[in-house]
Amino acid sequence: MTSPATVTPGPAPDPAGLLRRWRAGGQLPRQGPDAVTHVERLPARDGVSVPWPDWVPDQLRAALAARGVDRPWQHQAYAAELARAGRHVVVATGTGSGKSLAYLLPALATLLADPRATVLYLAPTKALAADQLRTVAGLGLDGVRPACYDGDTPQSERAWIRQHARFVLTNPDMLHRGILPGHNGWSQFLRRLTYVIVDECHSYRGVFGSHVAHVLRRLRRQTERYGRVRQQAGVPAARRGGVDGRTGAAGRAGVDGRAGPTFVLASATSGAPEQSAGQLTGLPVTAVTEDGAPRGAVTFALWEPPLLPGARADTEDLTPARRSALRESADLLADAVSAGVRTLAFVRSRRGAEVVATTARRALDEAVPGLGARVAAYRAGFLAEERRALERSLASGELLGMATTNALELGVDLVGLDAVLICGYPGTRASLWQQAGRAGRAGREALAVLIARDDPLDTYLVHHPEAVFGRPVEATVLDPTNPYVLGPQLCCAAAEGALTSADVELFGGAVVKQTLDELVAAGLLRRRPTGWYWTAAGRPDVDLRGEGGAPVQVVEEATGRLLGTVDPGSSHFLVHPGAVYLHQGVSYVVDDLDLADAYALVHAEEPDWSTHAREVTSLSVVSVREYRDAGPVGLFVGDVDVTSQIVSYQRRRIGSGEVLDTRPLDLPARQLRTVAVWFTASPAALAAAGIDPADVPGALHAAEHAAIGLLPLVATCDRWDIGGLSTASHADTEAPTVFVYDGHPGGAGFAERAYRAARTWLGATRDLIAACGCETGCPSCVQSPKCGNGNNPLGKADAVRVLDVVLTNLPQTSADQPSDPG
């Protein structure tokens, strides 16, 4: 919640000077060429403030002034006016621009004016909701009564919150599992619900976003059921017109005439925010994108770790060609902390965050005993009390450095950070800028460094800065019509109250009617003249995040102590028998994984090796949705069945990456019906391009790996959201084929985006492989850490020839234009 009074810089370290020192050699424990491939300087920007809207109560103005907020920024006031007029609005401005004030102004003003009104706040993470609770409670406003209602809320407090809290902060998971199924107990709150705040709404993408879209529709359904056609108590009708003269009552009616709460959404800068917010809520949404907040200057560097002397990257054991991005990040974090620069290091995985924090602590303690205590790891899976303690320590300055997963990417107020290290491209430009924006939030000079992993996409980006700095942020991808989302969500809605014909339109129209017929045929719903009824005694068990069941608890066998949790979808990879599991710098080895009862038993051990699971996959085509016939080349998108199984794991020496051995695993196979994009090329065309038939498998395999790595360039996905398969002759296509599929049941919209922008996607893939300086393939171009075949066979040069054949024949579409990258 920034304001003109909170951005005056005070004495601080010089982050840009730290980068200059690193480039000159500094104190980093290595020598070699400059690792920086590009430096982008983002200039400081002045803010534009405006007077308070006249409807803001004096009590609220005084409370904000006491916290240094003397006047709102222009975008804050404009968005607040829209919401006050009953217009659904999304504020899509930069990190640190004070989006929270844009939604707090109308929400808190209404709570102060109408003692019966209520407000619901939704955040994607518990940490963000807890942070917002501190903000609202800290204002000390009489009668607002804010409270968090999530999985960490004691049972003894929940009844009081349901009956008395007026500003409830929660997350979509609790709304789905704890509030809507028990809506009778929330009837008073729902009847008086005035605003629904959806924070960090750009994070609701893919399958998770599609589920949340239906949870919000279920919420709208219940607020209508409890029948409060809301008006703003105590505000004369003549003053409810807002910025365009619409009345409050009219503005609060949805496009279908249903009355309900006003939705105010906050998003990182993203493409087409009004479209994404409209998909999420099912309502017409106005976007506010002009950022009126000031911004300190940012130095943004792209950093490629150096090649390892004498390392070979063209072997089956995936020996790294470059210094590990984790080790590079740990060294930079340690050096920044030793210089007094408050730094956050974002790391892609839980284990990676632990490795970076542990390595940095060791380096600092060797230099100055005890200094390592000022660095910690932060990630999902920690217990609630651990997370809160770490947040407090970082905010107070007790911790100078922290290695975190994206759990701290969203919204938590971290004013005072000087630098951000981003260990590996986070998958989307939206996340990249969100993470980079965590530094300099007090208006100070800031440093952001993207440290490339030995990975095709990272390698491409650090050598193509225009793909980072010269393109707009992607649009959020979600698909509420996904049958694996729509069917279960309709069951949830029916369990909360019989579905009616009016609900068919609310949840999506014709596709909903068809899905309801299928649910009736399957015996899940019963059709009666008054609607569709849930048939079972219990509630539907639906996981919003697509993780397939309860979290797997990680338990220390000797003591019975719960260390943390792992989502079930990752358990086969992270806590299989023999896996190394890290928790707050302490290393454990997994003794047993019980999938039925969802627990893993571990013992403390400090091995000198890490573990890497290996997976095998088969795929069959179910149906083709669309295709392009391009002579010897075909491009398709459709439904596929994927069978995958973790069959073994490698133990690799820490530091060198040397493979010690491969050990078998006996884990169950997993089935997935999803959406894929695939291309075929005729054997004759490949032969004409100079590819020997015996080399086709390696050529396709290499092209597949690189294509998976580059897909996040055109779709809002992560390479771990997608999978692939290639074959010299697939049974269903009868041709050499490369498949890339969404790793979520029913698909998440990524394959469709790849199909639309195929030339952009495959062209970048071809250019990356051709430009890589290795001889036969390396992790920077065609090797993959996920490969179940040990990266064998791979044909780097032939992969370029395959892609040349595809690109020569495949016509360009409008989605391939540079103006539409996301």
mmCIF file of C-alpha atoms in Angstrom, residues 262-590:
data_model
loop_
_atom_site.group_PDB
_atom_site.id
_atom_site.type_symbol
_atom_site.label_atom_id
_atom_site.label_comp_id
_atom_site.label_asym_id
_atom_site.label_seq_id
_atom_site.Cartn_x
_atom_site.Cartn_y
_atom_site.Cartn_z
ATOM 1 C CA THR A 262 -18.877 -6.145 -6.690
ATOM 2 C CA PHE A 263 -15.690 -7.972 -7.686
ATOM 3 C CA VAL A 264 -12.404 -6.073 -7.387
ATOM 4 C CA LEU A 265 -9.408 -7.973 -8.721
ATOM 5 C CA ALA A 266 -5.715 -7.166 -8.441
ATOM 6 C CA SER A 267 -3.207 -8.523 -10.923
ATOM 7 C CA ALA A 268 0.401 -8.193 -11.905
ATOM 8 C CA THR A 269 0.848 -6.535 -15.260
ATOM 9 C CA SER A 270 -0.600 -9.016 -17.777
ATOM 10 C CA GLY A 271 -1.958 -9.216 -21.274
ATOM 11 C CA ALA A 272 -5.708 -8.579 -21.704
ATOM 12 C CA PRO A 273 -6.426 -8.410 -17.944
ATOM 13 C CA GLU A 274 -10.100 -7.570 -18.463
ATOM 14 C CA GLN A 275 -10.534 -10.702 -20.588
ATOM 15 C CA SER A 276 -8.794 -12.971 -18.069
ATOM 16 C CA ALA A 277 -10.676 -11.422 -15.132
ATOM 17 C CA GLY A 278 -13.931 -11.819 -17.063
ATOM 18 C CA GLN A 279 -13.202 -15.502 -17.648
ATOM 19 C CA LEU A 280 -12.396 -15.922 -13.977
ATOM 20 C CA THR A 281 -15.519 -14.238 -12.614
ATOM 21 C CA GLY A 282 -18.004 -14.742 -15.463
ATOM 22 C CA LEU A 283 -18.735 -10.999 -15.327
ATOM 23 C CA PRO A 284 -17.898 -7.929 -17.438
ATOM 24 C CA VAL A 285 -14.764 -6.380 -15.924
ATOM 25 C CA THR A 286 -13.134 -2.975 -16.493
ATOM 26 C CA ALA A 287 -9.323 -2.912 -16.471
ATOM 27 C CA VAL A 288 -7.179 -0.197 -14.874
ATOM 28 C CA THR A 289 -3.652 -0.484 -16.300
ATOM 29 C CA GLU A 290 -2.165 3.034 -16.148
ATOM 30 C CA ASP A 291 0.301 2.925 -13.236
ATOM 31 C CA GLY A 292 0.421 6.200 -11.324
ATOM 32 C CA ALA A 293 2.823 5.039 -8.605
ATOM 33 C CA PRO A 294 6.480 6.107 -8.488
ATOM 34 C CA ARG A 295 9.195 3.571 -9.139
ATOM 35 C CA GLY A 296 12.833 3.574 -8.216
ATOM 36 C CA ALA A 297 15.415 2.846 -10.875
ATOM 37 C CA VAL A 298 16.039 -0.836 -11.551
ATOM 38 C CA THR A 299 19.177 -2.424 -12.929
ATOM 39 C CA PHE A 300 18.185 -5.766 -14.490
ATOM 40 C CA ALA A 301 20.984 -8.137 -15.508
ATOM 41 C CA LEU A 302 20.843 -11.400 -17.455
ATOM 42 C CA TRP A 303 23.466 -13.792 -16.097
ATOM 43 C CA GLU A 304 24.744 -17.021 -17.664
ATOM 44 C CA PRO A 305 26.890 -19.214 -15.408
ATOM 45 C CA PRO A 306 30.268 -20.053 -16.946
ATOM 46 C CA LEU A 307 31.155 -23.283 -18.676
ATOM 47 C CA LEU A 308 32.837 -25.846 -16.479
ATOM 48 C CA PRO A 309 36.446 -26.457 -17.501
ATOM 49 C CA GLY A 310 36.718 -29.712 -19.394
ATOM 50 C CA ALA A 311 33.090 -30.691 -18.832
ATOM 51 C CA ARG A 312 31.372 -32.753 -21.506
ATOM 52 C CA ALA A 313 27.711 -32.048 -22.123
ATOM 53 C CA ASP A 314 27.147 -34.620 -24.856
ATOM 54 C CA THR A 315 27.010 -37.731 -22.697
ATOM 55 C CA GLU A 316 24.075 -39.820 -21.547
ATOM 56 C CA ASP A 317 24.591 -39.052 -17.877
ATOM 57 C CA LEU A 318 23.541 -35.404 -18.273
ATOM 58 C CA THR A 319 26.783 -34.077 -16.783
ATOM 59 C CA PRO A 320 26.244 -30.311 -16.625
ATOM 60 C CA ALA A 321 28.078 -28.183 -19.177
ATOM 61 C CA ARG A 322 27.816 -25.054 -17.048
ATOM 62 C CA ARG A 323 28.219 -24.200 -13.429
ATOM 63 C CA SER A 324 24.983 -24.930 -11.585
ATOM 64 C CA ALA A 325 22.530 -22.050 -11.399
ATOM 65 C CA LEU A 326 21.846 -23.105 -7.808
ATOM 66 C CA ARG A 327 25.507 -22.778 -6.866
ATOM 67 C CA GLU A 328 25.807 -19.505 -8.745
ATOM 68 C CA SER A 329 22.743 -18.138 -6.949
ATOM 69 C CA ALA A 330 24.076 -19.270 -3.577
ATOM 70 C CA ASP A 331 27.394 -17.499 -4.188
ATOM 71 C CA LEU A 332 25.678 -14.293 -5.280
ATOM 72 C CA LEU A 333 23.309 -14.452 -2.301
ATOM 73 C CA ALA A 334 26.186 -14.924 0.125
ATOM 74 C CA ASP A 335 28.158 -12.078 -1.430
ATOM 75 C CA ALA A 336 25.136 -9.757 -1.339
ATOM 76 C CA VAL A 337 24.459 -10.532 2.327
ATOM 77 C CA SER A 338 28.106 -9.974 3.227
ATOM 78 C CA ALA A 339 27.818 -6.541 1.592
ATOM 79 C CA GLY A 340 24.712 -5.721 3.636
ATOM 80 C CA VAL A 341 22.404 -5.862 0.629
ATOM 81 C CA ARG A 342 19.008 -7.265 1.636
ATOM 82 C CA THR A 343 18.359 -9.935 -0.970
ATOM 83 C CA LEU A 344 15.684 -12.422 -1.943
ATOM 84 C CA ALA A 345 16.638 -15.383 -4.139
ATOM 85 C CA PHE A 346 13.759 -17.031 -6.017
ATOM 86 C CA VAL A 347 14.416 -20.697 -6.778
ATOM 87 C CA ARG A 348 12.239 -22.977 -8.891
ATOM 88 C CA SER A 349 11.906 -25.935 -6.510
ATOM 89 C CA ARG A 350 11.586 -26.584 -2.794
ATOM 90 C CA ARG A 351 14.764 -28.605 -2.802
ATOM 91 C CA GLY A 352 16.568 -25.902 -4.759
ATOM 92 C CA ALA A 353 15.591 -23.243 -2.239
ATOM 93 C CA GLU A 354 17.007 -25.396 0.541
ATOM 94 C CA VAL A 355 20.238 -25.993 -1.402
ATOM 95 C CA VAL A 356 20.768 -22.293 -2.117
ATOM 96 C CA ALA A 357 20.132 -21.271 1.501
ATOM 97 C CA THR A 358 22.346 -24.020 2.915
ATOM 98 C CA THR A 359 25.220 -23.301 0.531
ATOM 99 C CA ALA A 360 25.040 -19.558 1.181
ATOM 100 C CA ARG A 361 24.994 -20.103 4.955
ATOM 101 C CA ARG A 362 28.081 -22.281 4.803
ATOM 102 C CA ALA A 363 29.968 -19.753 2.700
ATOM 103 C CA LEU A 364 29.048 -16.897 5.049
ATOM 104 C CA ASP A 365 29.988 -18.829 8.184
ATOM 105 C CA GLU A 366 33.393 -19.643 6.688
ATOM 106 C CA ALA A 367 33.960 -15.927 6.073
ATOM 107 C CA VAL A 368 32.379 -14.527 9.252
ATOM 108 C CA PRO A 369 31.302 -17.116 11.839
ATOM 109 C CA GLY A 370 27.630 -16.631 12.688
ATOM 110 C CA LEU A 371 26.772 -14.551 9.617
ATOM 111 C CA GLY A 372 25.123 -17.567 8.012
ATOM 112 C CA ALA A 373 22.312 -17.305 10.574
ATOM 113 C CA ARG A 374 21.057 -14.262 8.655
ATOM 114 C CA VAL A 375 20.070 -16.441 5.671
ATOM 115 C CA ALA A 376 17.116 -18.848 5.600
ATOM 116 C CA ALA A 377 14.974 -20.896 3.218
ATOM 117 C CA TYR A 378 11.226 -20.298 2.745
ATOM 118 C CA ARG A 379 8.906 -22.602 0.832
ATOM 119 C CA ALA A 380 5.544 -24.278 0.749
ATOM 120 C CA GLY A 381 5.347 -27.374 2.924
ATOM 121 C CA PHE A 382 6.673 -25.602 6.024
ATOM 122 C CA LEU A 383 4.414 -25.567 9.039
ATOM 123 C CA ALA A 384 2.404 -22.384 9.559
ATOM 124 C CA GLU A 385 4.371 -21.200 12.577
ATOM 125 C CA GLU A 386 7.637 -21.606 10.661
ATOM 126 C CA ARG A 387 6.349 -19.514 7.766
ATOM 127 C CA ARG A 388 5.088 -16.694 10.009
ATOM 128 C CA ALA A 389 8.375 -16.564 11.954
ATOM 129 C CA LEU A 390 10.394 -16.334 8.740
ATOM 130 C CA GLU A 391 8.162 -13.574 7.362
ATOM 131 C CA ARG A 392 8.620 -11.548 10.562
ATOM 132 C CA SER A 393 12.388 -12.039 10.546
ATOM 133 C CA LEU A 394 12.694 -10.911 6.939
ATOM 134 C CA ALA A 395 10.461 -7.873 7.502
ATOM 135 C CA SER A 396 12.402 -6.819 10.602
ATOM 136 C CA GLY A 397 15.803 -7.145 8.956
ATOM 137 C CA GLU A 398 16.923 -9.944 11.273
ATOM 138 C CA LEU A 399 17.325 -11.963 8.086
ATOM 139 C CA LEU A 400 19.362 -10.293 5.338
ATOM 140 C CA GLY A 401 18.921 -13.017 2.745
ATOM 141 C CA MET A 402 16.311 -15.598 1.931
ATOM 142 C CA ALA A 403 16.062 -18.330 -0.683
ATOM 143 C CA THR A 404 12.428 -18.950 -1.519
ATOM 144 C CA THR A 405 10.166 -20.696 -3.962
ATOM 145 C CA ASN A 406 7.440 -18.619 -5.602
ATOM 146 C CA ALA A 407 5.623 -18.757 -2.234
ATOM 147 C CA LEU A 408 6.938 -15.196 -1.657
ATOM 148 C CA GLU A 409 6.327 -14.007 -5.220
ATOM 149 C CA LEU A 410 2.815 -12.834 -4.466
ATOM 150 C CA GLY A 411 1.904 -9.684 -2.656
ATOM 151 C CA VAL A 412 3.441 -10.117 0.810
ATOM 152 C CA ASP A 413 4.744 -6.663 1.742
ATOM 153 C CA LEU A 414 8.545 -6.869 1.776
ATOM 154 C CA VAL A 415 9.474 -3.183 1.836
ATOM 155 C CA GLY A 416 13.198 -2.651 2.195
ATOM 156 C CA LEU A 417 14.640 -5.308 -0.091
ATOM 157 C CA ASP A 418 17.531 -4.136 -2.249
ATOM 158 C CA ALA A 419 18.074 -7.008 -4.669
ATOM 159 C CA VAL A 420 16.370 -10.040 -6.156
ATOM 160 C CA LEU A 421 18.119 -13.064 -7.637
ATOM 161 C CA ILE A 422 15.958 -15.188 -9.926
ATOM 162 C CA CYS A 423 17.456 -18.669 -10.215
ATOM 163 C CA GLY A 424 16.005 -19.840 -13.511
ATOM 164 C CA TYR A 425 13.292 -18.275 -15.635
ATOM 165 C CA PRO A 426 10.055 -18.641 -13.633
ATOM 166 C CA GLY A 427 7.986 -19.713 -16.636
ATOM 167 C CA THR A 428 6.225 -16.477 -17.609
ATOM 168 C CA ARG A 429 7.179 -12.842 -18.060
ATOM 169 C CA ALA A 430 4.402 -11.979 -15.592
ATOM 170 C CA SER A 431 6.143 -14.009 -12.862
ATOM 171 C CA LEU A 432 9.554 -12.680 -13.879
ATOM 172 C CA TRP A 433 8.485 -9.069 -13.391
ATOM 173 C CA GLN A 434 6.527 -9.921 -10.259
ATOM 174 C CA GLN A 435 9.632 -11.455 -8.699
ATOM 175 C CA ALA A 436 11.944 -8.689 -9.909
ATOM 176 C CA GLY A 437 9.549 -6.120 -8.475
ATOM 177 C CA ARG A 438 10.070 -7.414 -4.939
ATOM 178 C CA ALA A 439 13.245 -5.290 -4.784
ATOM 179 C CA GLY A 440 13.105 -1.533 -4.448
ATOM 180 C CA ARG A 441 9.586 -1.488 -3.031
ATOM 181 C CA ALA A 442 10.411 1.553 -0.878
ATOM 182 C CA GLY A 443 11.252 3.542 -4.016
ATOM 183 C CA ARG A 444 14.974 2.849 -3.730
ATOM 184 C CA GLU A 445 17.446 1.810 -6.361
ATOM 185 C CA ALA A 446 17.050 -1.907 -7.011
ATOM 186 C CA LEU A 447 18.930 -4.772 -8.623
ATOM 187 C CA ALA A 448 17.384 -7.818 -10.318
ATOM 188 C CA VAL A 449 19.420 -10.662 -11.793
ATOM 189 C CA LEU A 450 18.040 -13.544 -13.869
ATOM 190 C CA ILE A 451 20.489 -16.446 -13.505
ATOM 191 C CA ALA A 452 20.068 -18.926 -16.339
ATOM 192 C CA ARG A 453 19.796 -22.630 -15.657
ATOM 193 C CA ASP A 454 21.419 -25.014 -18.111
ATOM 194 C CA ASP A 455 18.093 -25.226 -19.922
ATOM 195 C CA PRO A 456 16.902 -24.406 -23.473
ATOM 196 C CA LEU A 457 14.519 -21.603 -22.528
ATOM 197 C CA ASP A 458 16.893 -19.932 -20.080
ATOM 198 C CA THR A 459 19.722 -20.111 -22.598
ATOM 199 C CA TYR A 460 17.516 -18.597 -25.278
ATOM 200 C CA LEU A 461 16.373 -15.732 -23.077
ATOM 201 C CA VAL A 462 19.773 -14.603 -21.796
ATOM 202 C CA HIS A 463 20.957 -14.382 -25.402
ATOM 203 C CA HIS A 464 17.742 -12.795 -26.706
ATOM 204 C CA PRO A 465 17.045 -9.941 -24.271
ATOM 205 C CA GLU A 466 14.355 -8.613 -26.600
ATOM 206 C CA ALA A 467 12.270 -11.660 -25.608
ATOM 207 C CA VAL A 468 12.470 -10.483 -21.982
ATOM 208 C CA PHE A 469 12.355 -6.706 -22.220
ATOM 209 C CA GLY A 470 10.796 -6.046 -25.615
ATOM 210 C CA ARG A 471 7.518 -7.929 -25.361
ATOM 211 C CA PRO A 472 4.270 -7.455 -23.464
ATOM 212 C CA VAL A 473 3.394 -9.741 -20.601
ATOM 213 C CA GLU A 474 1.354 -12.840 -21.463
ATOM 214 C CA ALA A 475 -2.372 -13.203 -21.039
ATOM 215 C CA THR A 476 -3.456 -15.684 -18.366
ATOM 216 C CA VAL A 477 -4.648 -18.997 -19.811
ATOM 217 C CA LEU A 478 -7.563 -20.866 -18.236
ATOM 218 C CA ASP A 479 -10.402 -22.997 -19.573
ATOM 219 C CA PRO A 480 -13.529 -23.310 -17.377
ATOM 220 C CA THR A 481 -15.070 -25.653 -19.991
ATOM 221 C CA ASN A 482 -12.434 -28.323 -19.305
ATOM 222 C CA PRO A 483 -14.635 -31.407 -18.671
ATOM 223 C CA TYR A 484 -12.355 -32.584 -15.874
ATOM 224 C CA VAL A 485 -13.042 -29.278 -14.129
ATOM 225 C CA LEU A 486 -16.637 -28.527 -15.156
ATOM 226 C CA GLY A 487 -18.151 -31.891 -14.185
ATOM 227 C CA PRO A 488 -16.717 -32.030 -10.651
ATOM 228 C CA GLN A 489 -17.545 -28.374 -10.044
ATOM 229 C CA LEU A 490 -21.154 -28.890 -11.107
ATOM 230 C CA CYS A 491 -21.324 -31.758 -8.627
ATOM 231 C CA CYS A 492 -19.991 -29.441 -5.906
ATOM 232 C CA ALA A 493 -22.592 -26.817 -6.802
ATOM 233 C CA ALA A 494 -25.400 -29.401 -6.778
ATOM 234 C CA ALA A 495 -24.275 -30.658 -3.360
ATOM 235 C CA GLU A 496 -24.662 -27.072 -2.102
ATOM 236 C CA GLY A 497 -28.181 -26.809 -3.519
ATOM 237 C CA ALA A 498 -30.085 -28.172 -6.496
ATOM 238 C CA LEU A 499 -28.960 -26.729 -9.831
ATOM 239 C CA THR A 500 -31.616 -24.888 -11.804
ATOM 240 C CA SER A 501 -31.972 -23.822 -15.436
ATOM 241 C CA ALA A 502 -30.697 -20.370 -14.473
ATOM 242 C CA ASP A 503 -27.506 -21.984 -13.171
ATOM 243 C CA VAL A 504 -26.856 -23.520 -16.583
ATOM 244 C CA GLU A 505 -26.151 -20.035 -17.969
ATOM 245 C CA LEU A 506 -24.166 -19.016 -14.896
ATOM 246 C CA PHE A 507 -21.737 -21.927 -15.283
ATOM 247 C CA GLY A 508 -21.301 -21.756 -19.061
ATOM 248 C CA GLY A 509 -24.396 -22.390 -21.176
ATOM 249 C CA ALA A 510 -24.724 -25.222 -23.700
ATOM 250 C CA VAL A 511 -21.629 -27.132 -22.603
ATOM 251 C CA VAL A 512 -23.052 -27.195 -19.061
ATOM 252 C CA LYS A 513 -26.314 -28.779 -20.224
ATOM 253 C CA GLN A 514 -24.390 -31.503 -22.036
ATOM 254 C CA THR A 515 -22.193 -32.116 -18.984
ATOM 255 C CA LEU A 516 -25.243 -32.310 -16.708
ATOM 256 C CA ASP A 517 -26.751 -34.992 -18.966
ATOM 257 C CA GLU A 518 -23.501 -36.971 -18.699
ATOM 258 C CA LEU A 519 -23.471 -36.624 -14.905
ATOM 259 C CA VAL A 520 -27.066 -37.859 -14.741
ATOM 260 C CA ALA A 521 -26.184 -40.827 -16.976
ATOM 261 C CA ALA A 522 -23.246 -41.628 -14.693
ATOM 262 C CA GLY A 523 -25.534 -41.603 -11.654
ATOM 263 C CA LEU A 524 -23.778 -38.672 -9.988
ATOM 264 C CA LEU A 525 -26.742 -36.315 -10.339
ATOM 265 C CA ARG A 526 -30.505 -36.944 -10.411
ATOM 266 C CA ARG A 527 -32.798 -34.881 -12.646
ATOM 267 C CA ARG A 528 -36.109 -33.696 -11.193
ATOM 268 C CA PRO A 529 -38.601 -31.063 -12.420
ATOM 269 C CA THR A 530 -37.078 -28.572 -9.958
ATOM 270 C CA GLY A 531 -33.481 -29.145 -11.030
ATOM 271 C CA TRP A 532 -30.451 -31.412 -10.768
ATOM 272 C CA TYR A 533 -29.673 -32.973 -7.376
ATOM 273 C CA TRP A 534 -26.498 -34.486 -5.924
ATOM 274 C CA THR A 535 -27.178 -38.159 -5.199
ATOM 275 C CA ALA A 536 -24.500 -39.127 -2.661
ATOM 276 C CA ALA A 537 -24.612 -38.624 1.097
ATOM 277 C CA GLY A 538 -21.156 -37.032 1.322
ATOM 278 C CA ARG A 539 -19.680 -34.093 -0.529
ATOM 279 C CA PRO A 540 -17.738 -34.393 -3.790
ATOM 280 C CA ASP A 541 -13.983 -34.623 -3.182
ATOM 281 C CA VAL A 542 -12.526 -32.120 -5.657
ATOM 282 C CA ASP A 543 -8.958 -30.795 -5.526
ATOM 283 C CA LEU A 544 -8.684 -27.269 -6.967
ATOM 284 C CA ARG A 545 -4.973 -27.541 -7.656
ATOM 285 C CA GLY A 546 -5.235 -30.819 -9.539
ATOM 286 C CA GLU A 547 -2.912 -32.556 -7.112
ATOM 287 C CA GLY A 548 -5.003 -35.695 -6.812
ATOM 288 C CA GLY A 549 -5.628 -36.261 -3.137
ATOM 289 C CA ALA A 550 -4.363 -35.351 0.304
ATOM 290 C CA PRO A 551 -0.842 -33.941 0.744
ATOM 291 C CA VAL A 552 1.798 -36.527 1.558
ATOM 292 C CA GLN A 553 3.107 -35.960 5.087
ATOM 293 C CA VAL A 554 6.886 -36.210 5.523
ATOM 294 C CA VAL A 555 7.583 -37.742 8.938
ATOM 295 C CA GLU A 556 10.887 -38.327 10.720
ATOM 296 C CA GLU A 557 10.664 -42.025 11.556
ATOM 297 C CA ALA A 558 12.789 -41.942 14.714
ATOM 298 C CA THR A 559 10.804 -39.182 16.430
ATOM 299 C CA GLY A 560 7.423 -39.121 14.682
ATOM 300 C CA ARG A 561 7.944 -35.397 13.997
ATOM 301 C CA LEU A 562 6.078 -33.931 11.023
ATOM 302 C CA LEU A 563 8.661 -32.115 8.896
ATOM 303 C CA GLY A 564 6.351 -30.853 6.166
ATOM 304 C CA THR A 565 4.137 -31.902 3.293
ATOM 305 C CA VAL A 566 4.490 -32.674 -0.415
ATOM 306 C CA ASP A 567 1.637 -32.435 -2.904
ATOM 307 C CA PRO A 568 0.585 -35.889 -4.170
ATOM 308 C CA GLY A 569 1.381 -35.046 -7.784
ATOM 309 C CA SER A 570 5.040 -34.447 -6.871
ATOM 310 C CA SER A 571 5.410 -37.266 -4.338
ATOM 311 C CA HIS A 572 6.612 -39.841 -6.890
ATOM 312 C CA PHE A 573 9.453 -37.473 -7.808
ATOM 313 C CA LEU A 574 10.334 -35.915 -4.455
ATOM 314 C CA VAL A 575 9.818 -38.578 -1.757
ATOM 315 C CA HIS A 576 10.173 -41.916 -3.487
ATOM 316 C CA PRO A 577 12.128 -44.524 -1.518
ATOM 317 C CA GLY A 578 15.788 -43.517 -1.532
ATOM 318 C CA ALA A 579 15.107 -39.842 -2.384
ATOM 319 C CA VAL A 580 17.072 -37.094 -0.652
ATOM 320 C CA TYR A 581 14.681 -34.637 1.024
ATOM 321 C CA LEU A 582 15.834 -31.278 2.410
ATOM 322 C CA HIS A 583 14.117 -29.326 5.198
ATOM 323 C CA GLN A 584 15.575 -26.060 6.514
ATOM 324 C CA GLY A 585 19.069 -27.076 5.491
ATOM 325 C CA VAL A 586 18.879 -30.529 7.086
ATOM 326 C CA SER A 587 19.152 -33.493 4.727
ATOM 327 C CA TYR A 588 16.964 -36.597 5.048
ATOM 328 C CA VAL A 589 16.734 -39.825 3.058
ATOM 329 C CA VAL A 590 13.340 -41.407 2.403
#
